[in-house]
């Protein structure tokens, strides 16, 4: 090889390397970030392999109401909130398939709010929260096929064509998502607390009908049940506490039947307001979500149930679980910041 050709080859390699580095920075900065679904999905990929014992799945009721730091601090449960705003069950199914590529959870806790409240076969209001953050794969394409009508697919895929023009929307967080930030990303376990307090009226109703579950939701609930069984995980169905309405109960009545048919536990925590100790004047961010203080009460109650599972070990002090200690610190720092700003 003569010197001239070698020089040209080195220049080509240099330009190729520069292009790849530039592309990496562009994608890292411009990609959409959000703590209501996107970051929960992206965060899965930096978690230690097969470290998550309990995964929480469903809508924002999961990542706003279930405090992963408290589960760790009080019970030593290595949990992760793998959820997204208004996530329908068909997207949850493909997220569960994605999860199993990297984790082997002992218990899956699946919140049932979405099928009770959202009835359309295509849920577009918060769909972006449940698309961005997941790596490209055949599994993601199958999820998109089930979740997006063909004529609207270009609005969500490929991802870079959607977010490449975000220059005017960039914030400080967009410049804190590089490889050297992985320790902080690993410490994030999905929990996104709300800090407002809005008094709510305690619901009271009676509903015996069981016709609230749509055919598509029922189909994918049964697929989730079959997948969890195949993989050897215990599946627990729950309803995180909120201000429920009679229409929701029509769905929960049908889910009660499906759970019984499949030997599953289904706990509607709207029936346990008093046991949890919820104060409708102080513990709600809005009618649909608990605030930080309400989430701590609910998490402690849920944690006592999970702690009774023989399959859920106490991981405190074990090597490889340091990021859960970091998660506790991260949440307390958020609390301190809130208290400082509101003192």
mmCIF file of C-alpha atoms in Angstrom:
data_model
loop_
_atom_site.group_PDB
_atom_site.id
_atom_site.type_symbol
_atom_site.label_atom_id
_atom_site.label_comp_id
_atom_site.label_asym_id
_atom_site.label_seq_id
_atom_site.Cartn_x
_atom_site.Cartn_y
_atom_site.Cartn_z
ATOM 1 C CA UNK A 1 0.000 0.000 0.000
ATOM 2 C CA UNK A 2 1.526 3.324 -1.017
ATOM 3 C CA UNK A 3 1.602 6.321 1.290
ATOM 4 C CA UNK A 4 -0.922 8.292 -0.773
ATOM 5 C CA UNK A 5 -3.582 5.559 -0.574
ATOM 6 C CA UNK A 6 -2.923 5.042 3.151
ATOM 7 C CA UNK A 7 -3.363 8.757 3.761
ATOM 8 C CA UNK A 8 -6.681 8.785 1.877
ATOM 9 C CA UNK A 9 -7.910 5.754 3.821
ATOM 10 C CA UNK A 10 -7.025 7.388 7.126
ATOM 11 C CA UNK A 11 -8.850 10.550 6.090
ATOM 12 C CA UNK A 12 -11.940 8.502 5.155
ATOM 13 C CA UNK A 13 -11.822 6.689 8.494
ATOM 14 C CA UNK A 14 -11.404 10.000 10.291
ATOM 15 C CA UNK A 15 -14.388 11.553 8.553
ATOM 16 C CA UNK A 16 -16.478 8.424 9.185
ATOM 17 C CA UNK A 17 -15.564 8.548 12.867
ATOM 18 C CA UNK A 18 -16.330 12.261 13.050
ATOM 19 C CA UNK A 19 -19.707 11.664 11.381
ATOM 20 C CA UNK A 20 -20.612 8.909 13.854
ATOM 21 C CA UNK A 21 -19.587 11.024 16.849
ATOM 22 C CA UNK A 22 -21.571 13.991 15.509
ATOM 23 C CA UNK A 23 -24.594 11.763 14.893
ATOM 24 C CA UNK A 24 -24.355 10.356 18.438
ATOM 25 C CA UNK A 25 -24.326 13.833 19.989
ATOM 26 C CA UNK A 26 -27.162 15.014 17.744
ATOM 27 C CA UNK A 27 -29.377 12.041 18.601
ATOM 28 C CA UNK A 28 -28.538 12.226 22.330
ATOM 29 C CA UNK A 29 -29.375 15.930 22.499
ATOM 30 C CA UNK A 30 -32.415 16.033 20.224
ATOM 31 C CA UNK A 31 -34.214 12.828 21.210
ATOM 32 C CA UNK A 32 -37.384 13.334 23.226
ATOM 33 C CA UNK A 33 -37.081 12.961 27.005
ATOM 34 C CA UNK A 34 -39.904 12.742 29.517
ATOM 35 C CA UNK A 35 -40.372 11.272 32.969
ATOM 36 C CA UNK A 36 -43.885 10.132 32.080
ATOM 37 C CA UNK A 37 -42.917 7.265 29.827
ATOM 38 C CA UNK A 38 -39.932 7.980 27.604
ATOM 39 C CA UNK A 39 -37.279 7.980 30.339
ATOM 40 C CA UNK A 40 -38.861 4.932 31.962
ATOM 41 C CA UNK A 41 -38.384 3.020 28.708
ATOM 42 C CA UNK A 42 -34.874 4.283 27.981
ATOM 43 C CA UNK A 43 -33.826 3.658 31.588
ATOM 44 C CA UNK A 44 -34.469 -0.063 31.270
ATOM 45 C CA UNK A 45 -31.425 -0.471 29.052
ATOM 46 C CA UNK A 46 -28.956 0.805 31.666
ATOM 47 C CA UNK A 47 -30.264 -1.322 34.542
ATOM 48 C CA UNK A 48 -27.995 -4.187 35.638
ATOM 49 C CA UNK A 49 -29.069 -7.319 33.772
ATOM 50 C CA UNK A 50 -31.543 -9.519 35.669
ATOM 51 C CA UNK A 51 -31.473 -7.218 38.704
ATOM 52 C CA UNK A 52 -35.143 -6.179 38.793
ATOM 53 C CA UNK A 53 -37.211 -8.505 40.991
ATOM 54 C CA UNK A 54 -40.518 -6.618 40.768
ATOM 55 C CA UNK A 55 -41.586 -4.614 37.729
ATOM 56 C CA UNK A 56 -44.554 -2.241 37.866
ATOM 57 C CA UNK A 57 -46.413 -1.735 34.597
ATOM 58 C CA UNK A 58 -49.330 0.341 33.346
ATOM 59 C CA UNK A 59 -50.128 4.050 33.145
ATOM 60 C CA UNK A 60 -48.889 7.125 34.991
ATOM 61 C CA UNK A 61 -50.741 5.739 38.023
ATOM 62 C CA UNK A 62 -47.706 3.461 38.343
ATOM 63 C CA UNK A 63 -44.790 5.866 38.050
ATOM 64 C CA UNK A 64 -46.570 8.629 40.008
ATOM 65 C CA UNK A 65 -47.977 6.418 42.770
ATOM 66 C CA UNK A 66 -45.357 3.707 43.418
ATOM 67 C CA UNK A 67 -42.220 5.012 45.123
ATOM 68 C CA UNK A 68 -39.360 2.689 44.156
ATOM 69 C CA UNK A 69 -37.040 4.351 46.660
ATOM 70 C CA UNK A 70 -39.392 3.626 49.541
ATOM 71 C CA UNK A 71 -39.847 -0.001 48.431
ATOM 72 C CA UNK A 72 -36.079 -0.353 48.584
ATOM 73 C CA UNK A 73 -35.503 1.619 51.781
ATOM 74 C CA UNK A 74 -38.203 -0.154 53.807
ATOM 75 C CA UNK A 75 -38.362 -3.626 52.254
ATOM 76 C CA UNK A 76 -35.222 -4.070 50.155
ATOM 77 C CA UNK A 77 -37.336 -4.680 47.036
ATOM 78 C CA UNK A 78 -35.482 -4.081 43.767
ATOM 79 C CA UNK A 79 -38.411 -2.617 41.821
ATOM 80 C CA UNK A 80 -38.740 -0.605 38.634
ATOM 81 C CA UNK A 81 -41.677 1.476 37.330
ATOM 82 C CA UNK A 82 -41.795 0.487 33.652
ATOM 83 C CA UNK A 83 -44.860 2.484 32.656
ATOM 84 C CA UNK A 84 -46.112 5.291 30.437
ATOM 85 C CA UNK A 85 -48.901 7.861 30.457
ATOM 86 C CA UNK A 86 -52.253 6.324 29.422
ATOM 87 C CA UNK A 87 -50.493 3.184 28.224
ATOM 88 C CA UNK A 88 -53.025 0.736 26.712
ATOM 89 C CA UNK A 89 -52.677 -2.994 27.311
ATOM 90 C CA UNK A 90 -51.526 -3.726 23.760
ATOM 91 C CA UNK A 91 -48.503 -1.502 24.282
ATOM 92 C CA UNK A 92 -47.937 -3.018 27.741
ATOM 93 C CA UNK A 93 -47.795 -6.462 26.127
ATOM 94 C CA UNK A 94 -44.943 -5.449 23.812
ATOM 95 C CA UNK A 95 -43.182 -3.652 26.638
ATOM 96 C CA UNK A 96 -43.309 -6.851 28.644
ATOM 97 C CA UNK A 97 -41.714 -8.680 25.711
ATOM 98 C CA UNK A 98 -39.009 -5.990 25.622
ATOM 99 C CA UNK A 99 -38.448 -6.293 29.357
ATOM 100 C CA UNK A 100 -37.822 -10.020 29.133
ATOM 101 C CA UNK A 101 -34.880 -9.406 26.799
ATOM 102 C CA UNK A 102 -32.986 -7.842 29.707
ATOM 103 C CA UNK A 103 -34.690 -8.838 32.959
ATOM 104 C CA UNK A 104 -36.290 -11.876 34.555
ATOM 105 C CA UNK A 105 -38.665 -10.401 37.156
ATOM 106 C CA UNK A 106 -40.116 -12.597 39.842
ATOM 107 C CA UNK A 107 -43.295 -10.535 40.066
ATOM 108 C CA UNK A 108 -45.094 -8.279 37.582
ATOM 109 C CA UNK A 109 -47.530 -5.767 39.071
ATOM 110 C CA UNK A 110 -49.906 -4.562 36.360
ATOM 111 C CA UNK A 111 -52.236 -1.601 36.954
ATOM 112 C CA UNK A 112 -55.665 -1.869 35.302
ATOM 113 C CA UNK A 113 -56.658 1.805 35.042
ATOM 114 C CA UNK A 114 -56.069 2.115 31.285
ATOM 115 C CA UNK A 115 -58.605 -0.488 30.111
ATOM 116 C CA UNK A 116 -61.153 0.922 32.554
ATOM 117 C CA UNK A 117 -60.908 4.513 31.338
ATOM 118 C CA UNK A 118 -59.737 4.417 27.693
ATOM 119 C CA UNK A 119 -61.945 2.534 25.253
ATOM 120 C CA UNK A 120 -60.686 3.360 21.761
ATOM 121 C CA UNK A 121 -58.567 0.853 19.820
ATOM 122 C CA UNK A 122 -55.988 3.582 19.139
ATOM 123 C CA UNK A 123 -54.899 5.867 21.974
ATOM 124 C CA UNK A 124 -53.131 8.917 20.544
ATOM 125 C CA UNK A 125 -53.222 11.514 23.338
ATOM 126 C CA UNK A 126 -50.067 10.293 25.081
ATOM 127 C CA UNK A 127 -48.864 7.717 22.581
ATOM 128 C CA UNK A 128 -45.478 9.428 22.140
ATOM 129 C CA UNK A 129 -44.675 8.696 25.798
ATOM 130 C CA UNK A 130 -45.034 5.014 24.981
ATOM 131 C CA UNK A 131 -43.081 4.958 21.704
ATOM 132 C CA UNK A 132 -39.945 7.025 22.208
ATOM 133 C CA UNK A 133 -37.409 5.488 24.542
ATOM 134 C CA UNK A 134 -37.824 1.939 23.244
ATOM 135 C CA UNK A 135 -34.997 0.705 21.043
ATOM 136 C CA UNK A 136 -35.684 -0.142 17.437
ATOM 137 C CA UNK A 137 -36.479 -3.824 16.990
ATOM 138 C CA UNK A 138 -38.995 -6.177 15.414
ATOM 139 C CA UNK A 139 -40.831 -6.060 18.748
ATOM 140 C CA UNK A 140 -41.169 -2.265 18.500
ATOM 141 C CA UNK A 141 -42.437 -2.519 14.932
ATOM 142 C CA UNK A 142 -45.050 -5.046 16.042
ATOM 143 C CA UNK A 143 -46.088 -2.691 18.852
ATOM 144 C CA UNK A 144 -46.459 0.171 16.372
ATOM 145 C CA UNK A 145 -48.538 -2.049 14.101
ATOM 146 C CA UNK A 146 -50.959 -2.748 16.970
ATOM 147 C CA UNK A 147 -50.999 0.840 18.219
ATOM 148 C CA UNK A 148 -50.951 3.170 15.210
ATOM 149 C CA UNK A 149 -53.154 3.262 12.126
ATOM 150 C CA UNK A 150 -51.018 2.959 8.942
ATOM 151 C CA UNK A 151 -51.968 6.427 7.711
ATOM 152 C CA UNK A 152 -50.609 7.978 10.946
ATOM 153 C CA UNK A 153 -47.426 5.941 11.302
ATOM 154 C CA UNK A 154 -45.242 8.671 9.776
ATOM 155 C CA UNK A 155 -46.091 10.885 12.761
ATOM 156 C CA UNK A 156 -44.163 8.546 15.074
ATOM 157 C CA UNK A 157 -41.676 6.542 12.987
ATOM 158 C CA UNK A 158 -38.813 6.715 12.299
ATOM 159 C CA UNK A 159 -38.111 8.594 15.496
ATOM 160 C CA UNK A 160 -35.332 10.869 14.245
ATOM 161 C CA UNK A 161 -37.508 12.366 11.505
ATOM 162 C CA UNK A 162 -39.954 13.397 14.253
ATOM 163 C CA UNK A 163 -37.579 15.012 16.722
ATOM 164 C CA UNK A 164 -34.724 16.231 14.494
ATOM 165 C CA UNK A 165 -36.133 19.797 14.467
ATOM 166 C CA UNK A 166 -36.437 20.248 18.254
ATOM 167 C CA UNK A 167 -33.753 22.946 18.354
ATOM 168 C CA UNK A 168 -36.066 25.639 19.717
ATOM 169 C CA UNK A 169 -37.382 23.321 22.440
ATOM 170 C CA UNK A 170 -34.073 22.199 23.918
ATOM 171 C CA UNK A 171 -33.664 22.461 27.688
ATOM 172 C CA UNK A 172 -30.866 21.786 30.192
ATOM 173 C CA UNK A 173 -31.932 18.134 30.531
ATOM 174 C CA UNK A 174 -31.263 17.574 26.809
ATOM 175 C CA UNK A 175 -27.553 18.154 27.414
ATOM 176 C CA UNK A 176 -27.336 15.635 30.275
ATOM 177 C CA UNK A 177 -28.037 12.400 28.462
ATOM 178 C CA UNK A 178 -24.722 11.016 27.303
ATOM 179 C CA UNK A 179 -22.830 7.800 28.020
ATOM 180 C CA UNK A 180 -20.996 9.390 30.943
ATOM 181 C CA UNK A 181 -24.369 10.127 32.585
ATOM 182 C CA UNK A 182 -25.275 6.424 32.850
ATOM 183 C CA UNK A 183 -24.797 6.290 36.631
ATOM 184 C CA UNK A 184 -27.583 8.842 37.118
ATOM 185 C CA UNK A 185 -29.724 7.099 34.506
ATOM 186 C CA UNK A 186 -29.265 3.795 36.320
ATOM 187 C CA UNK A 187 -30.349 5.413 39.591
ATOM 188 C CA UNK A 188 -33.647 6.481 38.023
ATOM 189 C CA UNK A 189 -36.114 3.640 38.617
ATOM 190 C CA UNK A 190 -39.103 5.251 36.924
ATOM 191 C CA UNK A 191 -40.781 6.933 39.910
ATOM 192 C CA UNK A 192 -41.952 10.476 39.068
ATOM 193 C CA UNK A 193 -43.665 12.091 42.071
ATOM 194 C CA UNK A 194 -46.238 14.838 41.904
ATOM 195 C CA UNK A 195 -45.962 17.646 44.465
ATOM 196 C CA UNK A 196 -49.292 19.482 44.321
ATOM 197 C CA UNK A 197 -52.111 19.000 46.814
ATOM 198 C CA UNK A 198 -55.703 19.233 45.590
ATOM 199 C CA UNK A 199 -58.519 18.053 47.874
ATOM 200 C CA UNK A 200 -60.802 15.416 46.353
ATOM 201 C CA UNK A 201 -64.263 14.094 47.108
ATOM 202 C CA UNK A 202 -64.261 10.498 48.251
ATOM 203 C CA UNK A 203 -66.249 8.441 45.716
ATOM 204 C CA UNK A 204 -69.241 6.350 46.626
ATOM 205 C CA UNK A 205 -71.145 4.177 44.171
ATOM 206 C CA UNK A 206 -72.366 0.659 43.502
ATOM 207 C CA UNK A 207 -71.936 -1.054 40.134
ATOM 208 C CA UNK A 208 -72.569 -4.720 39.316
ATOM 209 C CA UNK A 209 -72.269 -4.678 35.525
ATOM 210 C CA UNK A 210 -69.196 -6.364 34.023
ATOM 211 C CA UNK A 211 -69.259 -5.138 30.413
ATOM 212 C CA UNK A 212 -66.568 -2.438 30.525
ATOM 213 C CA UNK A 213 -63.578 -4.305 29.054
ATOM 214 C CA UNK A 214 -63.212 -3.817 25.285
ATOM 215 C CA UNK A 215 -62.418 -6.831 23.053
ATOM 216 C CA UNK A 216 -58.955 -5.467 22.201
ATOM 217 C CA UNK A 217 -58.073 -4.855 25.849
ATOM 218 C CA UNK A 218 -59.305 -8.306 26.856
ATOM 219 C CA UNK A 219 -57.303 -9.909 24.039
ATOM 220 C CA UNK A 220 -54.070 -8.290 25.153
ATOM 221 C CA UNK A 221 -54.690 -8.850 28.851
ATOM 222 C CA UNK A 222 -54.923 -12.562 28.099
ATOM 223 C CA UNK A 223 -51.718 -12.354 26.007
ATOM 224 C CA UNK A 224 -49.947 -10.696 28.958
ATOM 225 C CA UNK A 225 -51.207 -13.425 31.285
ATOM 226 C CA UNK A 226 -49.948 -16.142 28.908
ATOM 227 C CA UNK A 227 -46.542 -14.484 28.453
ATOM 228 C CA UNK A 228 -45.963 -14.023 32.182
ATOM 229 C CA UNK A 229 -46.926 -17.655 32.783
ATOM 230 C CA UNK A 230 -44.583 -18.845 30.025
ATOM 231 C CA UNK A 231 -41.686 -16.847 31.479
ATOM 232 C CA UNK A 232 -42.357 -17.990 35.046
ATOM 233 C CA UNK A 233 -43.236 -14.608 36.571
ATOM 234 C CA UNK A 234 -46.080 -14.146 39.048
ATOM 235 C CA UNK A 235 -48.570 -11.643 37.636
ATOM 236 C CA UNK A 236 -50.482 -9.470 40.106
ATOM 237 C CA UNK A 237 -53.261 -7.216 38.819
ATOM 238 C CA UNK A 238 -53.994 -4.059 40.789
ATOM 239 C CA UNK A 239 -55.797 -0.747 40.637
ATOM 240 C CA UNK A 240 -53.786 2.060 42.187
ATOM 241 C CA UNK A 241 -56.056 4.289 44.330
ATOM 242 C CA UNK A 242 -57.712 7.260 42.676
ATOM 243 C CA UNK A 243 -61.149 8.887 42.533
ATOM 244 C CA UNK A 244 -62.941 6.106 40.665
ATOM 245 C CA UNK A 245 -66.333 6.281 38.953
ATOM 246 C CA UNK A 246 -69.017 3.658 38.398
ATOM 247 C CA UNK A 247 -68.094 3.322 34.719
ATOM 248 C CA UNK A 248 -64.597 2.170 35.717
ATOM 249 C CA UNK A 249 -66.025 -0.494 38.006
ATOM 250 C CA UNK A 250 -67.776 -2.170 35.066
ATOM 251 C CA UNK A 251 -64.307 -3.000 33.736
ATOM 252 C CA UNK A 252 -62.923 -4.061 37.112
ATOM 253 C CA UNK A 253 -65.816 -6.473 37.556
ATOM 254 C CA UNK A 254 -64.847 -8.216 34.316
ATOM 255 C CA UNK A 255 -61.162 -8.238 35.276
ATOM 256 C CA UNK A 256 -62.144 -9.876 38.571
ATOM 257 C CA UNK A 257 -63.667 -12.718 36.544
ATOM 258 C CA UNK A 258 -60.618 -13.074 34.290
ATOM 259 C CA UNK A 259 -58.292 -13.093 37.286
ATOM 260 C CA UNK A 260 -60.335 -15.843 38.951
ATOM 261 C CA UNK A 261 -60.344 -17.884 35.734
ATOM 262 C CA UNK A 262 -56.546 -17.711 35.578
ATOM 263 C CA UNK A 263 -55.745 -18.088 39.273
ATOM 264 C CA UNK A 264 -54.422 -14.530 39.572
ATOM 265 C CA UNK A 265 -54.516 -12.023 42.395
ATOM 266 C CA UNK A 266 -56.468 -8.850 41.581
ATOM 267 C CA UNK A 267 -56.485 -6.076 44.167
ATOM 268 C CA UNK A 268 -58.548 -2.951 43.597
ATOM 269 C CA UNK A 269 -56.934 -0.520 46.037
ATOM 270 C CA UNK A 270 -59.882 1.837 45.673
ATOM 271 C CA UNK A 271 -61.495 -0.541 48.149
ATOM 272 C CA UNK A 272 -58.708 0.065 50.695
ATOM 273 C CA UNK A 273 -58.633 3.846 51.136
ATOM 274 C CA UNK A 274 -58.903 3.512 54.924
ATOM 275 C CA UNK A 275 -56.389 0.679 55.209
ATOM 276 C CA UNK A 276 -53.876 2.717 53.230
ATOM 277 C CA UNK A 277 -54.684 5.752 55.362
ATOM 278 C CA UNK A 278 -55.382 8.097 52.463
ATOM 279 C CA UNK A 279 -56.522 11.603 53.338
ATOM 280 C CA UNK A 280 -58.675 13.025 50.536
ATOM 281 C CA UNK A 281 -57.784 16.547 51.660
ATOM 282 C CA UNK A 282 -54.009 16.086 51.557
ATOM 283 C CA UNK A 283 -52.858 13.029 49.593
ATOM 284 C CA UNK A 284 -53.987 13.689 46.012
ATOM 285 C CA UNK A 285 -52.327 15.668 43.240
ATOM 286 C CA UNK A 286 -55.535 15.496 41.193
ATOM 287 C CA UNK A 287 -58.503 13.137 40.910
ATOM 288 C CA UNK A 288 -56.382 10.578 39.057
ATOM 289 C CA UNK A 289 -53.016 10.673 40.857
ATOM 290 C CA UNK A 290 -51.665 10.629 44.374
ATOM 291 C CA UNK A 291 -49.127 13.267 45.326
ATOM 292 C CA UNK A 292 -45.750 12.399 46.870
ATOM 293 C CA UNK A 293 -47.160 11.989 50.377
ATOM 294 C CA UNK A 294 -50.082 9.881 49.198
ATOM 295 C CA UNK A 295 -47.750 7.750 47.089
ATOM 296 C CA UNK A 296 -45.617 7.015 50.150
ATOM 297 C CA UNK A 297 -48.688 5.763 52.033
ATOM 298 C CA UNK A 298 -49.790 3.591 49.125
ATOM 299 C CA UNK A 299 -46.275 2.305 48.439
ATOM 300 C CA UNK A 300 -45.823 1.231 52.045
ATOM 301 C CA UNK A 301 -49.150 -0.624 51.908
ATOM 302 C CA UNK A 302 -48.298 -2.274 48.581
ATOM 303 C CA UNK A 303 -44.790 -3.026 49.802
ATOM 304 C CA UNK A 304 -46.103 -4.962 52.802
ATOM 305 C CA UNK A 305 -48.018 -7.170 50.378
ATOM 306 C CA UNK A 306 -45.011 -7.694 48.105
ATOM 307 C CA UNK A 307 -42.757 -8.339 51.094
ATOM 308 C CA UNK A 308 -44.913 -11.359 51.941
ATOM 309 C CA UNK A 309 -43.906 -12.997 48.644
ATOM 310 C CA UNK A 310 -41.235 -15.652 49.145
ATOM 311 C CA UNK A 311 -40.014 -14.945 45.608
ATOM 312 C CA UNK A 312 -39.218 -11.300 46.396
ATOM 313 C CA UNK A 313 -35.881 -11.144 48.243
ATOM 314 C CA UNK A 314 -34.428 -8.350 50.347
ATOM 315 C CA UNK A 315 -31.477 -7.134 48.247
ATOM 316 C CA UNK A 316 -30.173 -4.454 50.590
ATOM 317 C CA UNK A 317 -26.412 -4.637 50.946
ATOM 318 C CA UNK A 318 -25.979 -7.008 48.009
ATOM 319 C CA UNK A 319 -23.339 -6.253 45.397
ATOM 320 C CA UNK A 320 -24.780 -4.953 42.150
ATOM 321 C CA UNK A 321 -27.737 -3.165 43.769
ATOM 322 C CA UNK A 322 -26.025 0.088 44.686
ATOM 323 C CA UNK A 323 -28.136 2.015 42.181
ATOM 324 C CA UNK A 324 -31.225 1.447 44.337
ATOM 325 C CA UNK A 325 -29.438 3.247 47.187
ATOM 326 C CA UNK A 326 -28.769 6.034 44.686
ATOM 327 C CA UNK A 327 -32.471 6.042 43.787
ATOM 328 C CA UNK A 328 -33.367 6.691 47.427
ATOM 329 C CA UNK A 329 -30.932 9.621 47.540
ATOM 330 C CA UNK A 330 -32.289 10.991 44.265
ATOM 331 C CA UNK A 331 -35.871 11.022 45.556
ATOM 332 C CA UNK A 332 -34.915 12.637 48.866
ATOM 333 C CA UNK A 333 -33.018 15.313 46.948
ATOM 334 C CA UNK A 334 -36.191 16.057 44.978
ATOM 335 C CA UNK A 335 -38.131 16.274 48.231
ATOM 336 C CA UNK A 336 -35.538 18.611 49.751
ATOM 337 C CA UNK A 337 -35.637 20.800 46.651
ATOM 338 C CA UNK A 338 -39.423 21.021 46.880
ATOM 339 C CA UNK A 339 -39.301 21.900 50.586
ATOM 340 C CA UNK A 340 -36.616 24.551 50.022
ATOM 341 C CA UNK A 341 -38.645 26.157 47.240
ATOM 342 C CA UNK A 342 -41.849 26.149 49.292
ATOM 343 C CA UNK A 343 -40.559 27.009 52.763
#
